[in-house]
PDB file of C-alpha atoms in Angstrom:
ATOM      1  CA  MET F   1     -20.063   2.585   7.140  1.00 50.00           C
ATOM      2  CA  GLY F   2     -18.554   6.030   7.434  1.00 45.00           C
ATOM      3  CA  ASN F   3     -15.040   5.622   8.755  1.00 43.00           C
ATOM      4  CA  SER F   4     -12.258   3.131   8.357  1.00 40.00           C
ATOM      5  CA  SER F   5     -12.594   1.760  11.877  1.00 40.00           C
ATOM      6  CA  SER F   6     -16.103   0.477  11.254  1.00 57.00           C
ATOM      7  CA  LEU F   7     -16.649  -2.884   9.636  1.00 84.00           C
ATOM      8  CA  LEU F   8     -19.283  -3.952   7.181  1.00 91.00           C
ATOM      9  CA  THR F   9     -21.800  -6.352   8.663  1.00 93.00           C
ATOM     10  CA  GLN F  10     -23.407  -9.168   6.709  1.00 93.00           C
ATOM     11  CA  TYR F  11     -26.543  -7.009   6.568  1.00 94.00           C
ATOM     12  CA  ASP F  12     -24.490  -4.125   5.099  1.00 94.00           C
ATOM     13  CA  LEU F  13     -22.962  -6.417   2.488  1.00 95.00           C
ATOM     14  CA  GLU F  14     -26.334  -7.785   1.424  1.00 95.00           C
ATOM     15  CA  ASP F  15     -27.814  -4.272   1.332  1.00 96.00           C
ATOM     16  CA  LEU F  16     -24.908  -3.019  -0.789  1.00 96.00           C
ATOM     17  CA  GLN F  17     -25.195  -5.987  -3.135  1.00 95.00           C
ATOM     18  CA  ASN F  18     -28.901  -5.269  -3.593  1.00 95.00           C
ATOM     19  CA  HIS F  19     -28.171  -1.562  -4.099  1.00 94.00           C
ATOM     20  CA  THR F  20     -25.756  -2.395  -6.924  1.00 94.00           C
ATOM     21  CA  ASN F  21     -28.021  -5.068  -8.462  1.00 93.00           C
ATOM     22  CA  HIS F  22     -25.504  -7.759  -7.436  1.00 94.00           C
ATOM     23  CA  LEU F  23     -22.877  -6.417  -9.817  1.00 94.00           C
ATOM     24  CA  PHE F  24     -20.233  -6.819  -7.097  1.00 93.00           C
ATOM     25  CA  SER F  25     -19.563  -9.879  -4.988  1.00 93.00           C
ATOM     26  CA  GLN F  26     -19.335  -9.479  -1.226  1.00 93.00           C
ATOM     27  CA  ARG F  27     -15.552  -9.873  -1.439  1.00 93.00           C
ATOM     28  CA  GLU F  28     -15.374  -7.124  -4.055  1.00 93.00           C
ATOM     29  CA  ILE F  29     -17.514  -4.852  -1.865  1.00 95.00           C
ATOM     30  CA  VAL F  30     -15.210  -5.425   1.113  1.00 94.00           C
ATOM     31  CA  SER F  31     -12.176  -4.660  -1.045  1.00 92.00           C
ATOM     32  CA  LEU F  32     -13.794  -1.480  -2.415  1.00 93.00           C
ATOM     33  CA  TYR F  33     -14.794  -0.462   1.113  1.00 95.00           C
ATOM     34  CA  GLU F  34     -11.225  -0.854   2.367  1.00 93.00           C
ATOM     35  CA  ARG F  35      -9.974   1.300  -0.525  1.00 90.00           C
ATOM     36  CA  PHE F  36     -12.728   3.865   0.108  1.00 93.00           C
ATOM     37  CA  CYS F  37     -11.774   4.078   3.790  1.00 92.00           C
ATOM     38  CA  ALA F  38      -8.095   4.465   2.899  1.00 90.00           C
ATOM     39  CA  LEU F  39      -8.950   7.370   0.587  1.00 89.00           C
ATOM     40  CA  ASP F  40     -11.284   8.949   3.157  1.00 90.00           C
ATOM     41  CA  ARG F  41      -8.369  10.232   5.230  1.00 87.00           C
ATOM     42  CA  THR F  42     -10.594  12.517   7.293  1.00 87.00           C
ATOM     43  CA  GLY F  43     -13.004   9.691   8.203  1.00 89.00           C
ATOM     44  CA  LYS F  44     -16.039  11.800   7.270  1.00 90.00           C
ATOM     45  CA  GLY F  45     -17.713   9.030   5.295  1.00 91.00           C
ATOM     46  CA  PHE F  46     -17.077  10.539   1.871  1.00 91.00           C
ATOM     47  CA  ILE F  47     -14.080  11.303  -0.297  1.00 88.00           C
ATOM     48  CA  SER F  48     -13.307  14.955  -0.894  1.00 88.00           C
ATOM     49  CA  ALA F  49     -11.913  16.429  -4.101  1.00 87.00           C
ATOM     50  CA  ASP F  50      -8.508  16.802  -2.455  1.00 87.00           C
ATOM     51  CA  GLU F  51      -8.522  13.153  -1.427  1.00 87.00           C
ATOM     52  CA  PHE F  52      -9.449  12.051  -4.955  1.00 86.00           C
ATOM     53  CA  MET F  53      -6.747  14.266  -6.414  1.00 85.00           C
ATOM     54  CA  GLY F  54      -4.265  12.529  -4.104  1.00 85.00           C
ATOM     55  CA  VAL F  55      -4.643   9.387  -6.213  1.00 83.00           C
ATOM     56  CA  PRO F  56      -2.038   9.799  -8.983  1.00 81.00           C
ATOM     57  CA  GLU F  57      -3.993   7.731 -11.538  1.00 81.00           C
ATOM     58  CA  PHE F  58      -7.040   9.889 -10.967  1.00 82.00           C
ATOM     59  CA  ALA F  59      -5.204  13.205 -10.937  1.00 80.00           C
ATOM     60  CA  VAL F  60      -3.614  12.596 -14.354  1.00 83.00           C
ATOM     61  CA  ASN F  61      -6.872  11.456 -15.964  1.00 83.00           C
ATOM     62  CA  PRO F  62      -7.837  14.091 -18.536  1.00 83.00           C
ATOM     63  CA  LEU F  63     -11.462  13.753 -17.419  1.00 84.00           C
ATOM     64  CA  CYS F  64     -10.706  14.072 -13.709  1.00 84.00           C
ATOM     65  CA  GLN F  65     -12.620  17.350 -13.291  1.00 85.00           C
ATOM     66  CA  ARG F  66     -15.729  15.824 -14.872  1.00 84.00           C
ATOM     67  CA  LEU F  67     -15.390  12.697 -12.766  1.00 86.00           C
ATOM     68  CA  LEU F  68     -14.914  14.796  -9.630  1.00 85.00           C
ATOM     69  CA  LYS F  69     -18.296  16.424 -10.227  1.00 85.00           C
ATOM     70  CA  MET F  70     -19.821  12.944 -10.255  1.00 85.00           C
ATOM     71  CA  LEU F  71     -17.836  11.482  -7.349  1.00 84.00           C
ATOM     72  CA  GLU F  72     -17.153  14.230  -4.828  1.00 84.00           C
ATOM     73  CA  GLY F  73     -19.125  13.954  -1.628  1.00 87.00           C
ATOM     74  CA  LEU F  74     -20.578  10.515  -2.313  1.00 89.00           C
ATOM     75  CA  ASN F  75     -20.910   8.161   0.615  1.00 93.00           C
ATOM     76  CA  PHE F  76     -19.769   4.574   0.136  1.00 95.00           C
ATOM     77  CA  LYS F  77     -23.178   3.283  -0.939  1.00 95.00           C
ATOM     78  CA  GLU F  78     -23.472   5.982  -3.622  1.00 93.00           C
ATOM     79  CA  PHE F  79     -19.828   5.501  -4.568  1.00 91.00           C
ATOM     80  CA  ILE F  80     -20.105   1.785  -5.336  1.00 93.00           C
ATOM     81  CA  ALA F  81     -23.412   2.305  -7.136  1.00 93.00           C
ATOM     82  CA  LEU F  82     -21.581   4.683  -9.470  1.00 89.00           C
ATOM     83  CA  LEU F  83     -18.618   2.302  -9.819  1.00 88.00           C
ATOM     84  CA  SER F  84     -20.891  -0.637 -10.598  1.00 91.00           C
ATOM     85  CA  ALA F  85     -20.793   0.393 -14.264  1.00 89.00           C
ATOM     86  CA  PHE F  86     -17.195  -0.881 -14.285  1.00 86.00           C
ATOM     87  CA  SER F  87     -18.132  -4.341 -13.064  1.00 89.00           C
ATOM     88  CA  ALA F  88     -17.640  -7.234 -15.456  1.00 86.00           C
ATOM     89  CA  ARG F  89     -21.256  -8.136 -14.646  1.00 90.00           C
ATOM     90  CA  ALA F  90     -22.630  -4.717 -15.644  1.00 89.00           C
ATOM     91  CA  THR F  91     -24.726  -4.586 -18.765  1.00 87.00           C
ATOM     92  CA  GLN F  92     -23.744  -2.665 -21.859  1.00 83.00           C
ATOM     93  CA  GLN F  93     -26.532  -0.199 -21.010  1.00 85.00           C
ATOM     94  CA  ASP F  94     -25.101   0.328 -17.480  1.00 87.00           C
ATOM     95  CA  LYS F  95     -21.775   1.255 -19.041  1.00 85.00           C
ATOM     96  CA  ILE F  96     -23.338   3.535 -21.631  1.00 86.00           C
ATOM     97  CA  ASN F  97     -25.390   5.301 -18.946  1.00 88.00           C
ATOM     98  CA  PHE F  98     -22.187   6.045 -17.020  1.00 88.00           C
ATOM     99  CA  ILE F  99     -20.337   7.354 -20.071  1.00 87.00           C
ATOM    100  CA  PHE F 100     -23.421   9.367 -21.024  1.00 90.00           C
ATOM    101  CA  ARG F 101     -23.249  11.120 -17.636  1.00 89.00           C
ATOM    102  CA  VAL F 102     -19.586  11.972 -18.268  1.00 88.00           C
ATOM    103  CA  TYR F 103     -20.416  13.472 -21.667  1.00 87.00           C
ATOM    104  CA  ASP F 104     -23.615  15.236 -20.561  1.00 88.00           C
ATOM    105  CA  THR F 105     -21.633  18.199 -19.271  1.00 77.00           C
ATOM    106  CA  ASP F 106     -24.661  20.290 -18.316  1.00 79.00           C
ATOM    107  CA  ALA F 107     -26.668  17.322 -16.930  1.00 82.00           C
ATOM    108  CA  ASN F 108     -29.700  18.112 -19.098  1.00 88.00           C
ATOM    109  CA  GLY F 109     -30.257  14.520 -20.244  1.00 90.00           C
ATOM    110  CA  LYS F 110     -28.916  15.159 -23.733  1.00 91.00           C
ATOM    111  CA  VAL F 111     -25.451  15.080 -25.236  1.00 90.00           C
ATOM    112  CA  THR F 112     -24.845  17.758 -27.832  1.00 89.00           C
ATOM    113  CA  ALA F 113     -21.999  18.276 -30.259  1.00 87.00           C
ATOM    114  CA  SER F 114     -20.743  20.960 -27.878  1.00 88.00           C
ATOM    115  CA  ASP F 115     -20.665  18.449 -24.993  1.00 88.00           C
ATOM    116  CA  ILE F 116     -18.752  15.929 -27.106  1.00 86.00           C
ATOM    117  CA  LEU F 117     -16.314  18.558 -28.349  1.00 88.00           C
ATOM    118  CA  GLN F 118     -15.582  19.587 -24.767  1.00 87.00           C
ATOM    119  CA  VAL F 119     -14.811  15.988 -23.791  1.00 86.00           C
ATOM    120  CA  LEU F 120     -12.665  15.559 -26.906  1.00 86.00           C
ATOM    121  CA  ARG F 121     -10.827  18.763 -25.960  1.00 87.00           C
ATOM    122  CA  ASP F 122     -10.210  17.379 -22.469  1.00 87.00           C
ATOM    123  CA  LEU F 123      -8.997  14.064 -23.865  1.00 84.00           C
ATOM    124  CA  SER F 124      -6.829  15.323 -26.698  1.00 83.00           C
ATOM    125  CA  GLY F 125      -5.402  18.528 -25.206  1.00 82.00           C
ATOM    126  CA  SER F 126      -3.144  20.228 -27.720  1.00 81.00           C
ATOM    127  CA  PHE F 127      -2.636  16.983 -29.658  1.00 84.00           C
ATOM    128  CA  LEU F 128      -5.610  17.826 -31.919  1.00 83.00           C
ATOM    129  CA  SER F 129      -6.732  21.193 -33.206  1.00 88.00           C
ATOM    130  CA  ASP F 130     -10.340  22.349 -32.817  1.00 89.00           C
ATOM    131  CA  LYS F 131     -10.825  21.751 -36.533  1.00 91.00           C
ATOM    132  CA  GLN F 132      -9.533  18.153 -36.214  1.00 89.00           C
ATOM    133  CA  ARG F 133     -11.809  17.505 -33.217  1.00 88.00           C
ATOM    134  CA  GLU F 134     -14.809  18.792 -35.177  1.00 90.00           C
ATOM    135  CA  LEU F 135     -13.894  16.547 -38.093  1.00 89.00           C
ATOM    136  CA  VAL F 136     -13.670  13.490 -35.801  1.00 86.00           C
ATOM    137  CA  LEU F 137     -17.004  14.394 -34.202  1.00 86.00           C
ATOM    138  CA  ASN F 138     -18.763  14.976 -37.513  1.00 87.00           C
ATOM    139  CA  GLN F 139     -17.507  11.655 -38.899  1.00 85.00           C
ATOM    140  CA  ALA F 140     -18.579   9.707 -35.800  1.00 81.00           C
ATOM    141  CA  LEU F 141     -22.016  11.310 -35.769  1.00 85.00           C
ATOM    142  CA  GLU F 142     -22.470  10.857 -39.514  1.00 85.00           C
ATOM    143  CA  GLN F 143     -21.543   7.164 -39.341  1.00 81.00           C
ATOM    144  CA  ALA F 144     -24.247   6.698 -36.679  1.00 80.00           C
ATOM    145  CA  GLY F 145     -26.809   8.674 -38.688  1.00 85.00           C
ATOM    146  CA  TYR F 146     -26.710  11.966 -36.769  1.00 87.00           C
ATOM    147  CA  THR F 147     -25.594  15.524 -37.435  1.00 87.00           C
ATOM    148  CA  LYS F 148     -23.781  18.067 -35.288  1.00 87.00           C
ATOM    149  CA  ASP F 149     -27.186  19.638 -34.588  1.00 90.00           C
ATOM    150  CA  SER F 150     -28.462  16.418 -33.003  1.00 87.00           C
ATOM    151  CA  ALA F 151     -29.026  16.231 -29.260  1.00 89.00           C
ATOM    152  CA  LEU F 152     -28.343  12.623 -28.306  1.00 89.00           C
ATOM    153  CA  THR F 153     -30.345  10.687 -25.727  1.00 90.00           C
ATOM    154  CA  THR F 154     -28.878   7.595 -24.070  1.00 88.00           C
ATOM    155  CA  GLU F 155     -30.414   5.449 -26.826  1.00 86.00           C
ATOM    156  CA  ASP F 156     -28.809   7.609 -29.517  1.00 85.00           C
ATOM    157  CA  PHE F 157     -25.562   7.604 -27.574  1.00 81.00           C
ATOM    158  CA  SER F 158     -25.638   3.775 -27.581  1.00 81.00           C
ATOM    159  CA  LYS F 159     -25.719   3.782 -31.380  1.00 77.00           C
ATOM    160  CA  VAL F 160     -22.756   6.156 -31.577  1.00 72.00           C
ATOM    161  CA  LEU F 161     -20.648   4.208 -29.067  1.00 69.00           C
ATOM    162  CA  GLY F 162     -21.343   0.795 -30.525  1.00 64.00           C
ATOM    163  CA  ASN F 163     -19.676  -2.069 -28.689  1.00 53.00           C
ATOM    164  CA  LEU F 164     -18.115  -0.448 -25.651  1.00 49.00           C
ATOM    165  CA  LYS F 165     -15.832  -2.483 -23.368  1.00 51.00           C
ATOM    166  CA  MET F 166     -15.380  -0.906 -19.966  1.00 48.00           C
ATOM    167  CA  GLU F 167     -14.363  -3.166 -17.090  1.00 50.00           C
ATOM    168  CA  VAL F 168     -12.123  -2.894 -14.069  1.00 54.00           C
ATOM    169  CA  GLU F 169     -11.107  -5.922 -12.076  1.00 60.00           C
ATOM    170  CA  VAL F 170     -11.526  -5.366  -8.339  1.00 58.00           C
ATOM    171  CA  PRO F 171      -8.594  -6.948  -6.499  1.00 62.00           C
ATOM    172  CA  VAL F 172      -9.771  -9.119  -3.632  1.00 64.00           C
ATOM    173  CA  ASP F 173      -7.420 -10.254  -0.947  1.00 61.00           C
TER     174      ASP F 173
END
């Protein structure tokens, strides 16, 4: 499964479907594999930071550095497992777990006000001042019953996010 010249066997497809809890169809997996191979220009079996940054949509994403930490060096099996949160078949909890990982900047299993402020800073750039970001954060936390001193677990994070919609349609040829 490492380079673009290899093909996925039926066994590979079934294994990958099982690995992603059947959140992708076999056609979607093939399409994702073709895209993965196209991005893996060196044929090493993983996508480097430089290769990811070569994708214009990725490079302009304000969270690209955070996402790179999660994506860089993943093989295809790990890559689609991570992407499975974007499947239309993924549960709300799958999606929240992914977003939680983006916000948990120090990977300690908790999201703090500092973590959220850093993500807000990345997302808003100079559009919002630090004071405005803190106000937004405090209001969101307060509405969910938390304070800026709270350290949110994934369950707490679910309450703050509410009804999240996060889906990407995988084009299949």
